[in-house]
C-alpha cells in the first residue's frame, strides 16, 4: 500500500509543495502551497511508523502534528481546484525527521596573541548557516575537517553578550540559536564556560540505587567519591534533588587539559588567570595559614553561585554575614580545598584561611563568568612573577 502511494505520487506528479514552519518538542508545523488555482483549503495528513496521524492543530494553511515515536513521515495532501477537480500529491512526499531533532555544536576560541576570534560549528546533516549576529562584527568563513569556522580580526567588546546563529533546515524551516557569551580582555568564552572534555572511570560496584533519605554526599562518602564525581558522571545539574529509586553510575571523573587555567602563588598572595597559556589578569587573594594550602595541581570540579555553607552539620544560608564563602565557590578535585568569595574583603591579601583561596566577590564573579568546569588549577609557592606565557 505504501509502495503504491509513493509510486503514484512519482508518476502523476505532486499538486502541492510542502513547507516546514516549525519543529519544537516533536510538534511539527507544516503548510502546503497548491501548484494550481485552489477552490478550497487543501487538507494534509501524515502516515508514520505507527500509522496515520491527524493534525493536532489546524489553522489557515497550517497543520501541526505530533511526530513523536516516528523517525520519518509520508505526507498526503488533497485539494480541489477552482474548476472542482480533485488534486492530490505533495512534494516532497517522504521526510526523515533526524535533521529536525538535532542541534548544532558550537564552540569558541580566541587567538590570544593576534586576537582573532573563531566560532566553530558542527552542522547537522542538511543544515546551512545563513547568518551570524554578534556585536555587528563581520565574519569570514572556511571549512576544515567537517567543521565550519567563522572568524573575525575585529576585537570584541568586553562584557556579557548574545551571539545569534541563524540556520536553514530542509524545506523552508529557519532556526536561530542564541548563545550567551562572556568577553574578558577581548577573549571570548561561553558565559560561565562549558565543561572541559573529561574521562569517566567506573568504580565498583558501578551502580547505586538511591534509597529514601540518602543524599549525594552520603553516597559519595560510601564509595570514596566526591559529589562532583557523581554529578558529572550522571549529568546531574542539581545535586540537592535526587529521587529515591534513581540508578546512579559510580565513577571518578578526571580532566586532562583545559583552555582556561589558574595559577595561585601562596607566597605572594596572587592568582593568575590564563587563557590557552596566555596571561590574562592577576588578582589578589587570601591564602591558607602556614602550609594550609599545599602546592600541586588540581581541577575545578564544580562551580556554585551563592553557595550555602555546611559547618560541622550546621546549615548557613547563602549571602549570610557568617557564610564566609561569598557569592561564588569553586570545588577543587581535592575536596578539602576550594576557591571562593568572601564576606570579609579586608582579609584579602592575608594568610588567614583554613586552606581555601579567598577572593573579592567581584573578582571571583568575573572568573566564574569566564572559565570552564575542568579548569586546571596549579598552586605554587615562590617569589617569582607570573610569566606572560605558561606551558601547562
Tab-separated table of C-alpha atoms in Angstrom:
chain	number	residue	atom	x	y	z
A	1	UNK	CA	0.000	0.000	0.000
A	2	UNK	CA	2.776	2.400	0.977
A	3	UNK	CA	4.724	1.497	-2.182
A	4	UNK	CA	1.655	2.125	-4.363
A	5	UNK	CA	1.128	5.546	-2.801
A	6	UNK	CA	4.739	6.614	-3.314
A	7	UNK	CA	4.762	5.253	-6.881
A	8	UNK	CA	1.548	7.047	-7.850
A	9	UNK	CA	2.911	10.332	-6.495
A	10	UNK	CA	6.034	9.944	-8.603
A	11	UNK	CA	4.122	9.005	-11.780
A	12	UNK	CA	1.348	11.587	-11.690
A	13	UNK	CA	3.306	14.398	-10.059
A	14	UNK	CA	2.509	16.426	-6.978
A	15	UNK	CA	-0.123	19.140	-6.821
A	16	UNK	CA	1.200	20.708	-3.603
A	17	UNK	CA	4.549	21.962	-2.336
A	18	UNK	CA	5.382	21.283	1.319
A	19	UNK	CA	6.955	23.750	3.763
A	20	UNK	CA	8.138	23.098	7.320
A	21	UNK	CA	7.247	26.085	9.505
A	22	UNK	CA	8.398	24.952	12.944
A	23	UNK	CA	9.641	21.939	14.874
A	24	UNK	CA	9.663	22.067	18.686
A	25	UNK	CA	9.364	19.205	21.188
A	26	UNK	CA	8.198	16.784	18.472
A	27	UNK	CA	5.431	19.159	17.376
A	28	UNK	CA	5.853	19.834	13.653
A	29	UNK	CA	4.014	22.630	11.849
A	30	UNK	CA	3.570	22.128	8.099
A	31	UNK	CA	1.924	24.110	5.327
A	32	UNK	CA	1.027	23.431	1.691
A	33	UNK	CA	1.282	25.647	-1.385
A	34	UNK	CA	-1.063	24.484	-4.151
A	35	UNK	CA	0.534	24.399	-7.617
A	36	UNK	CA	-2.863	25.214	-9.132
A	37	UNK	CA	-5.713	27.659	-8.588
A	38	UNK	CA	-7.317	26.317	-5.437
A	39	UNK	CA	-11.040	26.250	-4.944
A	40	UNK	CA	-10.785	25.326	-1.261
A	41	UNK	CA	-8.242	24.923	1.507
A	42	UNK	CA	-6.128	21.753	0.958
A	43	UNK	CA	-6.130	19.006	3.570
A	44	UNK	CA	-2.990	17.347	4.892
A	45	UNK	CA	-2.438	14.002	6.629
A	46	UNK	CA	0.614	12.051	7.723
A	47	UNK	CA	1.487	8.394	7.515
A	48	UNK	CA	4.148	7.319	10.055
A	49	UNK	CA	5.763	4.230	11.539
A	50	UNK	CA	2.771	3.929	13.860
A	51	UNK	CA	0.056	4.622	11.290
A	52	UNK	CA	-1.925	7.636	10.096
A	53	UNK	CA	-1.940	10.846	12.117
A	54	UNK	CA	-4.307	13.789	12.063
A	55	UNK	CA	-3.221	17.331	12.802
A	56	UNK	CA	-3.485	18.372	16.445
A	57	UNK	CA	-3.993	21.990	15.424
A	58	UNK	CA	-5.351	23.202	12.075
A	59	UNK	CA	-5.413	26.848	11.029
A	60	UNK	CA	-5.478	28.509	7.638
A	61	UNK	CA	-2.826	26.604	5.655
A	62	UNK	CA	-1.155	25.468	8.888
A	63	UNK	CA	-1.163	21.892	10.199
A	64	UNK	CA	0.569	20.985	13.468
A	65	UNK	CA	1.285	17.284	14.076
A	66	UNK	CA	2.681	15.305	16.969
A	67	UNK	CA	5.532	13.378	15.315
A	68	UNK	CA	6.875	11.606	18.390
A	69	UNK	CA	7.637	7.866	18.132
A	70	UNK	CA	8.470	8.003	14.439
A	71	UNK	CA	11.690	8.581	12.515
A	72	UNK	CA	10.007	9.551	9.252
A	73	UNK	CA	6.755	10.832	7.808
A	74	UNK	CA	4.941	10.395	4.498
A	75	UNK	CA	2.864	13.436	3.617
A	76	UNK	CA	-0.559	13.080	1.993
A	77	UNK	CA	-2.169	16.228	0.577
A	78	UNK	CA	-5.602	16.628	-1.003
A	79	UNK	CA	-7.279	19.670	-2.507
A	80	UNK	CA	-9.790	20.827	-5.092
A	81	UNK	CA	-9.168	23.203	-7.971
A	82	UNK	CA	-11.311	26.221	-8.787
A	83	UNK	CA	-12.920	24.089	-11.501
A	84	UNK	CA	-13.851	21.429	-8.961
A	85	UNK	CA	-11.250	18.835	-9.929
A	86	UNK	CA	-9.678	16.805	-7.095
A	87	UNK	CA	-5.952	17.469	-6.684
A	88	UNK	CA	-3.559	15.285	-4.724
A	89	UNK	CA	0.124	14.659	-4.079
A	90	UNK	CA	2.810	16.552	-2.165
A	91	UNK	CA	6.407	17.392	-2.964
A	92	UNK	CA	8.374	16.109	-1.075
A	93	UNK	CA	6.396	13.044	-0.117
A	94	UNK	CA	8.888	11.497	2.307
A	95	UNK	CA	10.754	13.299	5.126
A	96	UNK	CA	13.312	11.968	7.572
A	97	UNK	CA	12.997	13.716	10.929
A	98	UNK	CA	16.577	13.268	12.153
A	99	UNK	CA	17.671	16.653	10.757
A	100	UNK	CA	14.988	18.463	12.734
A	101	UNK	CA	15.780	16.692	16.004
A	102	UNK	CA	19.460	17.634	16.083
A	103	UNK	CA	21.206	20.764	17.278
A	104	UNK	CA	24.458	22.285	16.050
A	105	UNK	CA	27.538	22.030	18.245
A	106	UNK	CA	29.070	25.491	18.690
A	107	UNK	CA	32.349	26.359	20.396
A	108	UNK	CA	34.600	29.398	20.674
A	109	UNK	CA	38.308	30.067	20.559
A	110	UNK	CA	40.345	33.266	20.565
A	111	UNK	CA	43.958	33.536	19.451
A	112	UNK	CA	45.282	35.500	22.467
A	113	UNK	CA	48.238	36.937	20.561
A	114	UNK	CA	46.504	38.053	17.350
A	115	UNK	CA	43.057	38.421	18.954
A	116	UNK	CA	41.405	36.506	16.149
A	117	UNK	CA	38.027	35.290	17.383
A	118	UNK	CA	36.886	31.928	15.974
A	119	UNK	CA	33.477	30.255	16.102
A	120	UNK	CA	33.436	26.544	15.310
A	121	UNK	CA	30.174	24.943	14.183
A	122	UNK	CA	29.432	21.275	13.612
A	123	UNK	CA	26.349	21.356	11.411
A	124	UNK	CA	23.749	18.571	11.477
A	125	UNK	CA	23.092	16.928	8.128
A	126	UNK	CA	21.245	19.157	5.633
A	127	UNK	CA	21.677	22.312	7.752
A	128	UNK	CA	23.078	25.555	6.302
A	129	UNK	CA	24.341	28.565	8.234
A	130	UNK	CA	22.691	31.729	6.950
A	131	UNK	CA	23.837	34.429	9.354
A	132	UNK	CA	25.982	35.184	12.415
A	133	UNK	CA	24.985	38.192	14.532
A	134	UNK	CA	27.492	39.264	17.212
A	135	UNK	CA	28.335	42.861	18.108
A	136	UNK	CA	27.861	43.839	14.425
A	137	UNK	CA	31.196	42.169	13.639
A	138	UNK	CA	31.874	40.856	10.145
A	139	UNK	CA	32.931	37.215	9.920
A	140	UNK	CA	34.768	35.266	7.256
A	141	UNK	CA	34.247	31.532	6.738
A	142	UNK	CA	36.173	28.401	5.943
A	143	UNK	CA	35.604	24.667	6.344
A	144	UNK	CA	38.067	22.185	7.783
A	145	UNK	CA	37.788	18.578	8.908
A	146	UNK	CA	33.998	18.514	8.671
A	147	UNK	CA	33.546	21.724	10.676
A	148	UNK	CA	32.516	25.208	9.616
A	149	UNK	CA	34.624	28.016	11.078
A	150	UNK	CA	33.829	31.712	11.266
A	151	UNK	CA	36.452	34.231	12.303
A	152	UNK	CA	36.952	37.960	12.634
A	153	UNK	CA	40.077	40.075	13.164
A	154	UNK	CA	37.985	42.690	14.989
A	155	UNK	CA	38.336	42.640	18.768
A	156	UNK	CA	35.009	42.053	20.560
A	157	UNK	CA	33.870	44.366	23.337
A	158	UNK	CA	34.154	43.079	26.894
A	159	UNK	CA	31.084	42.048	28.890
A	160	UNK	CA	28.101	39.726	28.563
A	161	UNK	CA	26.706	39.494	25.035
A	162	UNK	CA	24.410	37.271	22.968
A	163	UNK	CA	25.589	35.544	19.806
A	164	UNK	CA	22.878	34.531	17.336
A	165	UNK	CA	23.316	31.960	14.580
A	166	UNK	CA	20.536	31.539	12.015
A	167	UNK	CA	20.289	28.230	10.152
A	168	UNK	CA	18.227	26.950	7.246
A	169	UNK	CA	16.864	23.414	7.516
A	170	UNK	CA	15.236	21.362	4.762
A	171	UNK	CA	12.025	22.666	3.174
A	172	UNK	CA	11.961	26.215	4.407
A	173	UNK	CA	12.448	25.936	8.160
A	174	UNK	CA	14.704	28.544	9.725
A	175	UNK	CA	16.059	28.173	13.222
A	176	UNK	CA	18.005	30.649	15.353
A	177	UNK	CA	20.357	29.509	18.105
A	178	UNK	CA	21.158	32.139	20.741
A	179	UNK	CA	24.198	31.719	22.983
A	180	UNK	CA	25.247	33.913	25.900
A	181	UNK	CA	28.974	34.624	25.876
A	182	UNK	CA	31.388	36.471	28.141
A	183	UNK	CA	34.181	38.581	26.690
A	184	UNK	CA	37.109	39.351	29.009
A	185	UNK	CA	40.088	41.354	27.777
A	186	UNK	CA	38.956	40.607	24.219
A	187	UNK	CA	38.850	36.833	24.820
A	188	UNK	CA	35.555	35.021	24.261
A	189	UNK	CA	34.043	32.041	26.065
A	190	UNK	CA	30.548	30.747	26.758
A	191	UNK	CA	29.016	32.604	29.703
A	192	UNK	CA	30.150	30.675	32.815
A	193	UNK	CA	32.157	28.483	30.464
A	194	UNK	CA	31.369	24.944	29.438
A	195	UNK	CA	32.680	21.574	30.623
A	196	UNK	CA	36.157	20.535	29.524
A	197	UNK	CA	36.282	17.036	27.932
A	198	UNK	CA	36.601	14.520	30.743
A	199	UNK	CA	37.491	10.902	31.432
A	200	UNK	CA	34.955	8.878	33.404
A	201	UNK	CA	36.407	5.803	35.124
A	202	UNK	CA	33.797	3.420	36.614
A	203	UNK	CA	34.180	2.391	40.252
A	204	UNK	CA	32.927	-0.926	41.674
A	205	UNK	CA	30.132	-1.872	42.218
A	206	UNK	CA	29.499	0.519	39.268
A	207	UNK	CA	25.903	1.486	40.117
A	208	UNK	CA	23.948	2.511	43.197
A	209	UNK	CA	20.180	2.663	43.646
A	210	UNK	CA	19.235	5.721	45.698
A	211	UNK	CA	17.407	4.822	48.914
A	212	UNK	CA	14.997	7.058	50.852
A	213	UNK	CA	16.883	9.621	52.927
A	214	UNK	CA	20.164	9.276	51.029
A	215	UNK	CA	21.997	12.304	49.641
A	216	UNK	CA	24.753	12.624	47.059
A	217	UNK	CA	27.092	13.481	49.940
A	218	UNK	CA	26.324	10.246	51.812
A	219	UNK	CA	26.520	8.151	48.633
A	220	UNK	CA	29.822	9.738	47.581
A	221	UNK	CA	31.341	9.046	51.018
A	222	UNK	CA	30.168	5.440	50.828
A	223	UNK	CA	32.303	4.787	47.730
A	224	UNK	CA	35.210	7.186	48.220
A	225	UNK	CA	33.901	9.613	45.595
A	226	UNK	CA	33.012	13.297	45.609
A	227	UNK	CA	29.693	14.976	44.926
A	228	UNK	CA	31.050	16.481	41.658
A	229	UNK	CA	32.142	12.979	40.557
A	230	UNK	CA	28.556	11.768	40.821
A	231	UNK	CA	27.072	14.929	39.318
A	232	UNK	CA	29.362	14.930	36.277
A	233	UNK	CA	29.205	11.165	35.666
A	234	UNK	CA	25.394	11.188	35.817
A	235	UNK	CA	24.670	14.567	34.222
A	236	UNK	CA	23.028	15.895	37.394
A	237	UNK	CA	22.587	19.673	37.400
A	238	UNK	CA	21.229	19.969	40.955
A	239	UNK	CA	22.712	17.500	43.406
A	240	UNK	CA	20.211	18.508	46.089
A	241	UNK	CA	17.388	16.919	44.128
A	242	UNK	CA	17.836	13.198	43.739
A	243	UNK	CA	14.881	10.836	43.804
A	244	UNK	CA	14.627	7.527	45.608
A	245	UNK	CA	14.955	4.664	43.126
A	246	UNK	CA	17.299	6.543	40.789
A	247	UNK	CA	20.154	4.374	39.496
A	248	UNK	CA	23.447	6.284	39.720
A	249	UNK	CA	26.641	5.462	37.869
A	250	UNK	CA	29.607	5.227	40.229
A	251	UNK	CA	32.702	6.756	38.664
A	252	UNK	CA	35.687	9.033	39.169
A	253	UNK	CA	35.967	11.982	36.804
A	254	UNK	CA	39.321	13.226	35.525
A	255	UNK	CA	40.308	16.169	33.348
A	256	UNK	CA	43.476	16.213	31.254
A	257	UNK	CA	43.652	19.698	29.759
A	258	UNK	CA	41.734	22.953	29.710
A	259	UNK	CA	41.631	26.119	27.637
A	260	UNK	CA	41.335	28.230	30.791
A	261	UNK	CA	43.824	27.758	33.640
A	262	UNK	CA	44.576	29.292	37.029
A	263	UNK	CA	47.898	29.619	38.850
A	264	UNK	CA	47.921	30.536	42.552
A	265	UNK	CA	51.103	31.699	44.261
A	266	UNK	CA	50.670	31.296	48.018
A	267	UNK	CA	53.936	33.140	48.709
A	268	UNK	CA	52.781	36.369	47.043
A	269	UNK	CA	49.027	36.030	47.616
A	270	UNK	CA	48.225	36.348	43.926
A	271	UNK	CA	46.068	34.383	41.470
A	272	UNK	CA	46.744	34.465	37.727
A	273	UNK	CA	44.122	33.685	35.100
A	274	UNK	CA	45.444	32.159	31.871
A	275	UNK	CA	43.746	31.505	28.538
A	276	UNK	CA	45.448	28.941	26.292
A	277	UNK	CA	48.660	29.564	28.241
A	278	UNK	CA	48.451	33.364	27.847
A	279	UNK	CA	48.317	35.556	30.977
A	280	UNK	CA	45.016	37.441	31.094
A	281	UNK	CA	44.943	39.092	34.538
A	282	UNK	CA	46.355	38.799	38.077
A	283	UNK	CA	44.101	39.050	41.148
A	284	UNK	CA	44.865	39.435	44.890
A	285	UNK	CA	43.768	36.543	47.131
A	286	UNK	CA	43.798	35.389	50.731
A	287	UNK	CA	45.577	32.067	51.244
A	288	UNK	CA	45.861	29.474	53.973
A	289	UNK	CA	47.821	29.970	57.149
A	290	UNK	CA	51.338	28.493	57.062
A	291	UNK	CA	51.207	25.371	54.848
A	292	UNK	CA	47.413	25.013	54.830
A	293	UNK	CA	47.266	25.354	51.010
A	294	UNK	CA	49.671	22.728	49.635
A	295	UNK	CA	51.325	23.224	46.211
A	296	UNK	CA	50.111	20.884	43.497
A	297	UNK	CA	47.830	20.502	40.501
A	298	UNK	CA	44.066	20.460	40.913
A	299	UNK	CA	40.980	20.766	38.718
A	300	UNK	CA	37.789	22.746	39.191
A	301	UNK	CA	35.086	20.103	39.516
A	302	UNK	CA	32.090	22.299	40.275
A	303	UNK	CA	31.101	25.965	40.277
A	304	UNK	CA	28.353	27.324	42.520
A	305	UNK	CA	26.512	30.643	42.604
A	306	UNK	CA	25.555	31.879	46.085
A	307	UNK	CA	26.743	28.716	47.859
A	308	UNK	CA	25.385	27.574	51.199
A	309	UNK	CA	27.892	26.676	53.920
A	310	UNK	CA	27.735	23.462	55.934
A	311	UNK	CA	29.844	23.868	59.066
A	312	UNK	CA	30.003	20.852	61.409
A	313	UNK	CA	26.456	19.861	60.469
A	314	UNK	CA	25.045	23.391	60.641
A	315	UNK	CA	23.415	24.904	57.542
A	316	UNK	CA	24.383	28.530	56.925
A	317	UNK	CA	22.315	30.046	54.097
A	318	UNK	CA	23.764	31.862	51.087
A	319	UNK	CA	24.656	35.555	51.472
A	320	UNK	CA	24.508	35.260	55.262
A	321	UNK	CA	27.066	37.543	57.014
A	322	UNK	CA	28.517	34.465	58.717
A	323	UNK	CA	28.708	32.482	55.473
A	324	UNK	CA	32.320	33.094	54.526
A	325	UNK	CA	32.000	31.642	51.001
A	326	UNK	CA	30.761	34.866	49.457
A	327	UNK	CA	28.961	34.827	46.108
A	328	UNK	CA	30.842	32.017	44.316
A	329	UNK	CA	32.501	28.709	45.180
A	330	UNK	CA	34.760	26.527	43.016
A	331	UNK	CA	35.185	22.964	44.318
A	332	UNK	CA	38.648	21.583	43.576
A	333	UNK	CA	39.441	17.953	42.781
A	334	UNK	CA	40.801	17.639	46.327
A	335	UNK	CA	37.501	18.125	48.194
A	336	UNK	CA	39.330	19.707	51.145
A	337	UNK	CA	40.050	22.840	49.140
A	338	UNK	CA	38.213	25.379	47.051
A	339	UNK	CA	38.301	28.910	45.697
A	340	UNK	CA	35.538	31.222	46.888
A	341	UNK	CA	34.429	34.776	47.550
A	342	UNK	CA	34.296	36.395	50.951
A	343	UNK	CA	32.147	38.341	53.393
A	344	UNK	CA	35.314	39.926	54.830
A	345	UNK	CA	37.013	41.796	51.985
A	346	UNK	CA	39.553	43.343	54.353
A	347	UNK	CA	41.179	39.919	54.737
A	348	UNK	CA	42.166	39.635	51.061
A	349	UNK	CA	45.950	39.620	50.736
A	350	UNK	CA	46.467	37.936	54.108
A	351	UNK	CA	47.267	34.416	55.298
A	352	UNK	CA	44.004	33.799	57.003
A	353	UNK	CA	42.105	30.795	55.633
A	354	UNK	CA	41.982	27.115	56.575
A	355	UNK	CA	43.386	26.195	53.155
A	356	UNK	CA	40.854	27.580	50.684
A	357	UNK	CA	41.608	30.538	48.439
A	358	UNK	CA	39.508	33.643	49.077
A	359	UNK	CA	38.870	36.415	46.556
A	360	UNK	CA	36.943	39.655	46.325
A	361	UNK	CA	33.412	38.755	45.256
A	362	UNK	CA	33.584	40.894	42.116
A	363	UNK	CA	36.831	39.171	41.094
A	364	UNK	CA	35.586	35.598	41.508
A	365	UNK	CA	32.331	36.520	39.756
A	366	UNK	CA	34.380	37.693	36.766
A	367	UNK	CA	36.415	34.478	36.738
A	368	UNK	CA	33.266	32.371	37.153
A	369	UNK	CA	31.730	34.044	34.092
A	370	UNK	CA	34.792	33.146	32.006
A	371	UNK	CA	36.255	29.766	33.000
A	372	UNK	CA	35.148	26.195	32.353
A	373	UNK	CA	34.372	23.341	34.692
A	374	UNK	CA	37.542	21.259	34.367
A	375	UNK	CA	39.851	24.283	34.536
A	376	UNK	CA	43.340	23.315	35.708
A	377	UNK	CA	44.499	24.972	38.949
A	378	UNK	CA	48.215	24.994	39.780
A	379	UNK	CA	49.305	26.059	43.277
A	380	UNK	CA	52.930	27.201	43.619
A	381	UNK	CA	54.986	28.817	46.364
A	382	UNK	CA	57.780	31.121	45.166
A	383	UNK	CA	58.622	34.816	44.804
A	384	UNK	CA	58.685	34.909	41.003
A	385	UNK	CA	56.376	36.971	38.816
A	386	UNK	CA	53.787	35.172	36.711
A	387	UNK	CA	55.150	34.645	33.181
A	388	UNK	CA	53.246	36.057	30.206
A	389	UNK	CA	53.135	32.564	28.686
A	390	UNK	CA	52.765	29.418	30.777
A	391	UNK	CA	53.056	25.886	29.424
A	392	UNK	CA	50.583	23.739	31.341
